XYZ file of C-alpha atoms in Angstrom:
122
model
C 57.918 41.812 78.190
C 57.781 40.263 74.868
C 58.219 41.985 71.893
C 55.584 44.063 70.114
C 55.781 43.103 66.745
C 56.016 40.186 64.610
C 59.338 38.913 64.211
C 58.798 36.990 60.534
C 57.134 40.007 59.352
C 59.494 42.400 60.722
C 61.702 40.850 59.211
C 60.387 40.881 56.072
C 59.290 44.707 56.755
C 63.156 44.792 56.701
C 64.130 42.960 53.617
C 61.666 45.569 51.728
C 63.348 48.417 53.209
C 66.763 46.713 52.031
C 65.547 46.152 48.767
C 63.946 49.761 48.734
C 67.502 51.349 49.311
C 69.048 49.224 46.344
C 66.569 50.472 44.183
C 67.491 53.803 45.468
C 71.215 53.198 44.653
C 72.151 50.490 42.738
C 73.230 52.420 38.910
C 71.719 49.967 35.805
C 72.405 53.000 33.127
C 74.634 55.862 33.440
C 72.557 59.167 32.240
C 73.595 61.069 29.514
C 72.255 63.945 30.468
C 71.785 65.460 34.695
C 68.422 66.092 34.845
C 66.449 68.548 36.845
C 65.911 68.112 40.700
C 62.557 69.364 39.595
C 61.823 67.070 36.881
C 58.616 64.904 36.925
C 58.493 61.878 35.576
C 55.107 60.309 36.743
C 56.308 56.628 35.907
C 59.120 57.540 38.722
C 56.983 58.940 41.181
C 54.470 55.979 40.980
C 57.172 53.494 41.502
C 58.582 55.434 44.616
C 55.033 55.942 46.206
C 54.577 52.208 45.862
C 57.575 50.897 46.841
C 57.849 52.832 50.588
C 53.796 52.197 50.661
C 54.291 48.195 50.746
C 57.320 48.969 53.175
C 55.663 50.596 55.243
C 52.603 48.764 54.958
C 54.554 45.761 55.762
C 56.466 47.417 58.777
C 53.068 48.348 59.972
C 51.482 45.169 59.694
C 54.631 43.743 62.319
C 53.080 45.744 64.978
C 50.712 43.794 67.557
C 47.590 44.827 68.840
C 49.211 45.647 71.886
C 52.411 47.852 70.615
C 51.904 51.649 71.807
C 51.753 54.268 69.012
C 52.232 51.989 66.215
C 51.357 54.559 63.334
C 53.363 57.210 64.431
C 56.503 54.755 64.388
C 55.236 53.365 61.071
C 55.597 57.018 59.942
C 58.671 57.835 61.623
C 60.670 54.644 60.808
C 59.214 54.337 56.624
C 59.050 58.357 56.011
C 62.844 58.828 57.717
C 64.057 55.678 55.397
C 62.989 56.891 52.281
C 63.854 60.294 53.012
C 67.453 58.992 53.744
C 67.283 56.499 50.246
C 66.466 59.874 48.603
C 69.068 61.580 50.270
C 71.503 58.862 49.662
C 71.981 59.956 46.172
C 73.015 62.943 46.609
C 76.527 60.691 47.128
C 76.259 58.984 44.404
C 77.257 60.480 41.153
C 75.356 58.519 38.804
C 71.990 58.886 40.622
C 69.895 61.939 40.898
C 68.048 63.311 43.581
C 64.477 64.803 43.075
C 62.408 66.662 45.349
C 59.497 65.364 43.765
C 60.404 61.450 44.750
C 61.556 62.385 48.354
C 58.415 63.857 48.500
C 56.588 60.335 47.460
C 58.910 58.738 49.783
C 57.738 60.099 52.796
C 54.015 60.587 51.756
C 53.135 56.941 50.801
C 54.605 55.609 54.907
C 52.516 58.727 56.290
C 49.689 57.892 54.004
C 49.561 54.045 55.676
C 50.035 55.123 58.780
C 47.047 57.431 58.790
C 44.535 54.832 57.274
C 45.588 52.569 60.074
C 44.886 55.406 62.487
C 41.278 56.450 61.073
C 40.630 52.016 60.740
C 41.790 51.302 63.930
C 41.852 54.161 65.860
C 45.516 54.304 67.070
């Protein structure tokens, strides 16, 4: 049985992802100050929501028309990663976690997965 999806843009579905959890950890600046896990900082959220959208856009687009339930992997597989780059920083001393971007994070792969649903019905 071959394989359901794409493997060049699987693969590049992946190097997103990668890149997506660098951006989630990777420390340019130490804060000064902790802020709020309740802050909102729109420039933030915008840049979270598009970053998992093109990942999971991109993981979505791997999937043949042939692959079984590929939206509700696209949503499991994107929302789960950015809900565990979110998570991530709860590790990391010098990066804060907000409710607000995990919430963007798993949004923007649910929000592809259910405009490929209502375009192509699956």
């Amino acid at each position: 049985m071959a394989d359901p999806r794409r493997g060049w843009v699987r693969g590049l579905a992946y190097t997103i992802g990668l890149a997506v959890f660098l951006a989630h950890v990777m420390t340019l600046a130490i804060p000064t100050t902790r802020p709020d896990w309740l802050s909102l900082e729109m420039r933030d959220l915008a840049g979270h929501f598009a970053m998992l959208f093109t990942f999971a856009l991109v993981y979505r687009l791997s999937f043949t028309r042939a692959a079984r339930l590929p939206s509700l992997a696209t949503a499991c597989v994107c929302a789960g990663w950015g809900a565990a780059c979110e998570c991530s920083q709860l590790l990391i001393s010098t990066r804060e976690f907000n409710l607000f971007e995990l919430s963007a994070n798993i949004i923007a792969p649910l929000f592809v997965a259910a405009l490929f649903y209502i375009i192509r019905g699956r």
